[in-house]
Amino acid sequence: MDELTPRVTLNDGNEMPQLGFGVWQVGNDEAVNAVGTALDAGYRSIDTAAMYGNEEGVGRAIRESGVPRDKVFVTTKLWNTDHPRTKEAFEESRSRLGLEYVDLYLIHWPTPKQDRYVDAWRAMSELQKQGVIRSIGVSNFTVANLQRIIDETGVVPTVNQIELHPWLPQEELRAFHAEHGIVTEAWSPLGQGKGLLESPELNQIAQKHGRTPAQVVLRWHLDLGIVAIPKSVTPSRIRENLDVFGFELDFEDMEAIAKLNSSRRLGGDPETANYGYA
Ligand code: NAD
């Protein structure tokens, strides 16, 4: 099946699909199956990371899928302990993936205690000039982290991948992104499944549209212009999470979802998370 999802244009002129497939906590072998199912279902964007330990499986699934390389958008990430050796770490990721180039390379976390993310950003910028990375971006960056790399290098990230779901809509960061032409990408877009998807408000909206709560949440991301990368290893859910294009949320639905904001984080707080350095 060909591409089903709309694309967003990045500030470097490249495009990426607005809906992709995440593979955190998926083992190498499981990743071969899950990514294979996702590509077969029509996903054309895969989000992995060196830290997930499944780049080999992701690369294998892409090669075996029969989908041409230039039709798949592949993201991987620089792990925290590798900030001082960015170029070597990228080369290791590229070799595990078995790809000539990566579409998007992200600094996984700023790790403020280490304070090496500006050096990492400069190294990524050089790799991009060599053509082995098409676009460069960051993940879990705060407004202060973003402002600093822009001020010190003049290079604006294409994307900031952050925890974002109806419990944590990240309005302040989204406003900063909009001002600077940075695309907002949501990790844990479904709030990791449990709890959020059981909320009565989402279930009511889902019932009204004859959809599932997961589909309602993904539609909400897309309507806000956010890139989302839901994860599942269950084939029916992998397909369900891509089937979000035949309906629209109305103003009332959006208002009801806005009320779910509880500033509730499910993952680490980038201000204090120093994984690898704690
Ligand atoms: P998610 O919000 O995508 O939720 C995934 C979980 O929700 C699944 O494990 C499953 O239990 C459930 N689920 C999925 N589809 C469902 C459906 N249709 N109905 C009911 N339940 C469903 O959470 P995530 O995996 O944490 O985030 C998605 C991706 O974001 C990750 O796989 C990874 O690629 C990325 N991520 C990045 C960072 C980062 O620091 N940059 C951190 C976490 C995740």
Coordinates of C-alpha atoms and ligand atoms in Angstrom, one line a residue:
M1 CA 0.0 0.0 0.0
D2 CA 1.3 3.5 -0.8
E3 CA 1.6 6.3 1.7
L4 CA -1.6 7.2 3.5
T5 CA -0.5 10.1 5.7
P6 CA -0.1 13.8 5.2
R7 CA 3.4 15.3 5.3
V8 CA 4.8 18.3 7.1
T9 CA 7.6 20.4 5.6
L10 CA 10.7 21.0 7.8
N11 CA 12.6 24.2 8.0
D12 CA 15.4 22.7 5.9
G13 CA 13.0 22.0 3.0
N14 CA 12.7 18.2 3.6
E15 CA 9.3 16.6 4.3
M16 CA 8.3 14.1 6.9
P17 CA 5.1 12.0 7.4
Q18 CA 2.8 13.5 10.1
L19 CA 2.1 10.0 11.5
G20 CA 4.8 7.5 12.1
F21 CA 5.6 4.3 14.1
G22 CA 7.5 4.2 17.3
V23 CA 9.5 1.2 18.6
W24 CA 10.6 2.0 22.1
Q25 CA 10.7 -1.2 24.3
V26 CA 10.5 -3.5 21.3
G27 CA 13.3 -6.1 21.0
N28 CA 15.3 -6.6 17.9
D29 CA 13.4 -9.7 16.7
E30 CA 10.0 -8.2 17.6
A31 CA 11.0 -5.0 15.8
V32 CA 11.4 -7.0 12.5
N33 CA 7.8 -8.2 12.8
A34 CA 6.2 -4.9 14.1
V35 CA 8.0 -2.7 11.6
G36 CA 7.2 -5.1 8.8
T37 CA 3.5 -5.0 9.8
A38 CA 3.6 -1.2 10.0
L39 CA 5.2 -0.8 6.6
D40 CA 2.7 -3.2 5.1
A41 CA -0.2 -1.3 6.7
G42 CA 1.1 1.9 5.1
Y43 CA 3.3 3.7 7.7
R44 CA 6.2 5.4 6.0
S45 CA 8.0 6.8 9.1
I46 CA 9.8 4.8 11.7
D47 CA 11.2 6.2 15.0
T48 CA 14.0 4.3 16.7
A49 CA 17.1 5.2 18.8
A50 CA 20.5 3.8 19.6
M51 CA 19.2 3.3 23.2
Y52 CA 16.3 1.1 22.1
G53 CA 18.7 -1.6 21.0
N54 CA 16.6 -2.5 17.9
E55 CA 18.2 -0.5 15.0
E56 CA 19.3 -3.8 13.4
G57 CA 15.8 -5.2 13.5
V58 CA 14.4 -1.9 12.1
G59 CA 16.9 -1.8 9.3
R60 CA 16.2 -5.5 8.4
A61 CA 12.4 -4.9 8.3
I62 CA 12.9 -1.9 6.0
R63 CA 15.1 -3.9 3.6
E64 CA 12.8 -6.9 3.6
S65 CA 9.6 -4.8 3.2
G66 CA 10.1 -4.1 -0.5
V67 CA 9.3 -0.5 0.1
P68 CA 11.9 1.7 -1.7
R69 CA 14.3 3.3 0.7
D70 CA 13.4 6.8 -0.4
K71 CA 9.8 6.2 0.5
V72 CA 10.6 5.5 4.2
F73 CA 11.5 8.2 6.7
V74 CA 13.9 6.8 9.3
T75 CA 14.6 8.6 12.6
T76 CA 17.2 7.5 15.1
K77 CA 18.8 9.2 18.1
L78 CA 22.1 10.0 19.7
W79 CA 22.3 8.5 23.2
N80 CA 23.3 10.7 26.2
T81 CA 26.7 9.1 26.9
D82 CA 27.6 9.7 23.2
H83 CA 27.4 13.5 23.1
P84 CA 31.3 13.7 23.2
R85 CA 31.6 11.2 20.4
T86 CA 28.7 12.1 18.2
K87 CA 30.2 11.3 14.8
E88 CA 31.4 7.8 15.9
A89 CA 28.0 7.0 17.5
F90 CA 26.1 8.1 14.4
E91 CA 28.3 5.9 12.3
E92 CA 27.5 2.9 14.6
S93 CA 23.8 3.6 14.3
R94 CA 24.0 3.9 10.5
S95 CA 25.9 0.6 10.4
R96 CA 23.4 -1.2 12.7
L97 CA 20.5 0.1 10.5
G98 CA 22.4 -0.9 7.4
L99 CA 21.4 2.3 5.6
E100 CA 23.3 4.8 3.5
Y101 CA 21.7 7.8 5.1
V102 CA 19.3 8.5 8.0
D103 CA 16.4 10.9 7.4
L104 CA 16.4 12.5 10.8
Y105 CA 18.9 12.3 13.6
L106 CA 18.0 13.6 17.1
I107 CA 19.8 14.4 20.3
H108 CA 17.8 12.1 22.5
W109 CA 18.0 14.2 25.8
P110 CA 19.9 17.4 26.6
T111 CA 21.3 16.0 29.9
P112 CA 22.0 19.4 31.4
K113 CA 24.4 17.9 34.0
Q114 CA 26.7 16.8 31.2
D115 CA 26.5 20.0 29.3
R116 CA 27.8 18.7 26.0
Y117 CA 24.7 19.1 23.7
V118 CA 26.0 22.2 21.9
D119 CA 29.1 20.2 20.8
A120 CA 26.9 17.3 19.7
W121 CA 24.7 19.7 17.8
R122 CA 27.7 21.2 15.9
A123 CA 28.9 17.6 15.0
M124 CA 25.5 16.7 13.7
S125 CA 25.4 19.8 11.6
E126 CA 28.7 18.7 10.0
L127 CA 27.4 15.2 9.4
Q128 CA 24.3 16.7 7.7
K129 CA 26.7 18.6 5.3
Q130 CA 28.3 15.3 4.4
G131 CA 24.9 14.0 3.3
V132 CA 24.7 11.0 5.7
I133 CA 21.9 12.7 7.6
R134 CA 19.1 14.5 5.8
S135 CA 17.7 16.5 8.7
I136 CA 18.8 17.2 12.2
G137 CA 16.7 17.8 15.3
V138 CA 16.5 17.4 19.1
S139 CA 14.3 15.6 21.6
N140 CA 13.3 16.6 25.1
F141 CA 14.7 20.1 24.7
T142 CA 13.3 22.9 26.8
V143 CA 12.9 26.5 25.6
A144 CA 16.2 27.4 27.2
N145 CA 18.0 24.5 25.6
L146 CA 16.6 25.4 22.2
Q147 CA 17.4 29.1 22.6
R148 CA 21.0 28.2 23.5
I149 CA 21.8 26.0 20.5
I150 CA 20.2 28.6 18.2
D151 CA 22.2 31.4 19.8
E152 CA 25.5 29.5 19.9
T153 CA 25.4 27.8 16.4
G154 CA 22.8 29.7 14.4
V155 CA 21.3 26.3 13.3
V156 CA 17.6 25.9 14.2
P157 CA 16.5 22.3 14.8
T158 CA 13.9 21.0 12.3
V159 CA 12.1 19.0 15.0
N160 CA 11.8 18.8 18.8
Q161 CA 10.4 15.4 19.8
I162 CA 8.8 15.8 23.3
E163 CA 6.4 14.0 25.6
L164 CA 3.0 15.3 24.5
H165 CA -0.6 14.0 24.9
P166 CA -3.9 15.4 26.1
W167 CA -2.7 15.2 29.8
L168 CA 0.5 17.3 28.8
P169 CA -0.3 19.5 25.8
Q170 CA 3.0 21.5 26.1
E171 CA 1.5 24.8 25.1
E172 CA 4.6 26.9 26.0
L173 CA 7.0 24.8 23.9
R174 CA 4.6 24.6 21.0
A175 CA 4.4 28.4 20.9
F176 CA 8.2 28.6 20.9
H177 CA 8.4 26.0 18.1
A178 CA 5.8 27.9 16.0
E179 CA 7.8 31.1 16.4
H180 CA 11.0 29.5 15.2
G181 CA 9.7 27.1 12.5
I182 CA 10.4 24.0 14.6
V183 CA 8.0 21.0 14.1
T184 CA 6.6 19.6 17.3
E185 CA 6.8 15.8 17.4
A186 CA 4.9 13.9 20.2
W187 CA 6.3 10.9 22.0
S188 CA 4.0 8.8 24.0
P189 CA 1.2 10.4 21.9
L190 CA -1.4 7.9 23.4
G191 CA -0.2 8.6 26.9
Q192 CA 1.3 5.1 26.8
G193 CA -2.2 3.6 26.5
K194 CA -3.3 3.0 30.0
G195 CA -5.4 5.5 31.9
L196 CA -5.7 8.2 29.3
L197 CA -7.5 6.0 26.7
E198 CA -9.9 4.9 29.4
S199 CA -11.0 8.5 30.2
P200 CA -14.8 8.9 29.9
E201 CA -14.4 12.2 27.9
L202 CA -12.3 10.4 25.2
N203 CA -14.7 7.4 25.2
Q204 CA -17.7 9.7 24.7
I205 CA -16.0 11.4 21.7
A206 CA -15.0 8.1 20.3
Q207 CA -18.5 6.8 20.5
K208 CA -19.9 9.9 18.8
H209 CA -17.6 9.3 15.8
G210 CA -17.8 5.5 15.8
R211 CA -14.0 5.5 16.4
T212 CA -11.7 4.3 19.2
P213 CA -10.2 6.6 21.9
A214 CA -6.7 6.0 20.4
Q215 CA -8.0 7.2 17.0
V216 CA -9.5 10.3 18.6
V217 CA -6.2 11.2 20.4
L218 CA -4.2 10.7 17.2
R219 CA -6.7 12.9 15.2
W220 CA -6.3 15.5 17.9
H221 CA -2.5 15.5 17.4
L222 CA -2.9 15.8 13.6
D223 CA -5.5 18.7 13.9
L224 CA -3.0 20.6 16.0
G225 CA -0.3 20.2 13.4
I226 CA 1.8 17.8 15.6
V227 CA 3.7 14.8 14.3
A228 CA 2.8 11.7 16.2
I229 CA 4.6 8.3 16.5
P230 CA 2.3 5.8 18.3
K231 CA 3.7 2.4 19.3
S232 CA 2.1 -1.0 19.2
V233 CA 3.2 -4.5 18.5
T234 CA -0.4 -5.7 18.0
P235 CA -1.2 -5.9 14.3
S236 CA -4.8 -4.8 14.7
R237 CA -3.8 -1.8 16.8
I238 CA -0.9 -0.9 14.4
R239 CA -3.5 -0.7 11.6
E240 CA -6.1 1.1 13.9
N241 CA -3.6 3.8 14.7
L242 CA -3.1 4.6 11.1
D243 CA -6.8 4.7 10.2
V244 CA -7.4 8.2 11.4
F245 CA -8.2 10.0 8.2
G246 CA -11.9 9.5 7.6
F247 CA -13.3 11.7 10.3
E248 CA -13.0 15.2 11.9
L249 CA -13.2 16.4 15.5
D250 CA -15.4 19.4 16.1
F251 CA -14.9 22.5 18.3
E252 CA -16.7 20.8 21.2
D253 CA -14.5 17.7 21.0
M254 CA -11.3 19.8 20.9
E255 CA -12.6 21.8 24.0
A256 CA -13.4 18.6 25.9
I257 CA -9.9 17.2 25.1
A258 CA -8.3 20.5 26.2
K259 CA -9.9 20.1 29.6
L260 CA -7.9 16.8 30.1
N261 CA -4.7 18.9 30.6
S262 CA -3.3 18.0 34.0
S263 CA 0.4 18.7 33.4
R264 CA 0.9 15.0 34.0
R265 CA 4.3 13.7 32.8
L266 CA 4.7 10.0 32.2
G267 CA 8.4 10.1 31.4
G268 CA 11.4 12.1 32.7
D269 CA 11.5 15.8 33.1
P270 CA 14.2 17.2 30.7
E271 CA 15.2 19.8 33.3
T272 CA 16.4 17.1 35.7
A273 CA 16.7 13.9 33.7
N274 CA 20.4 13.0 33.3
Y275 CA 20.1 9.4 32.2
G276 CA 23.6 7.9 31.9
Y277 CA 24.9 10.6 34.3
A278 CA 22.5 10.4 37.3
Ligands
NAD1 P1 2.4 5.5 23.2 O1 1.7 6.7 23.7 O2 2.6 5.4 21.7 O3 1.6 4.2 23.8 C1 2.0 2.9 23.4 C2 1.1 1.9 24.2 O4 -0.2 2.2 24.1 C3 1.3 0.5 23.6 O5 2.4 -0.1 24.2 C4 0.0 -0.1 24.0 O6 0.0 -0.6 25.3 C5 -1.0 1.0 23.9 N1 -1.7 1.2 22.6 C6 -1.2 1.4 21.4 N2 -2.1 1.5 20.5 C7 -3.3 1.3 21.1 C8 -4.7 1.2 20.7 N3 -5.0 1.5 19.4 N4 -5.6 1.0 21.6 C9 -5.3 0.8 22.9 N5 -4.0 0.8 23.4 C10 -3.0 1.1 22.5 O7 3.8 5.4 24.0 P2 5.3 5.2 23.7 O8 5.6 3.9 23.2 O9 6.0 5.6 25.0 O10 5.7 6.4 22.7 C11 5.6 6.2 21.3 C12 7.0 6.3 20.7 O11 7.6 7.5 21.0 C13 8.0 5.3 21.2 O12 7.8 4.0 20.7 C14 9.3 5.9 20.8 O13 9.5 5.7 19.4 C15 9.0 7.4 21.1 N6 9.5 7.8 22.4 C16 10.5 8.7 22.5 C17 11.0 9.2 23.7 C18 12.1 10.2 23.7 O14 12.6 10.5 24.8 N7 12.4 10.8 22.6 C19 10.5 8.7 24.9 C20 9.4 7.8 24.8 C21 9.0 7.3 23.6

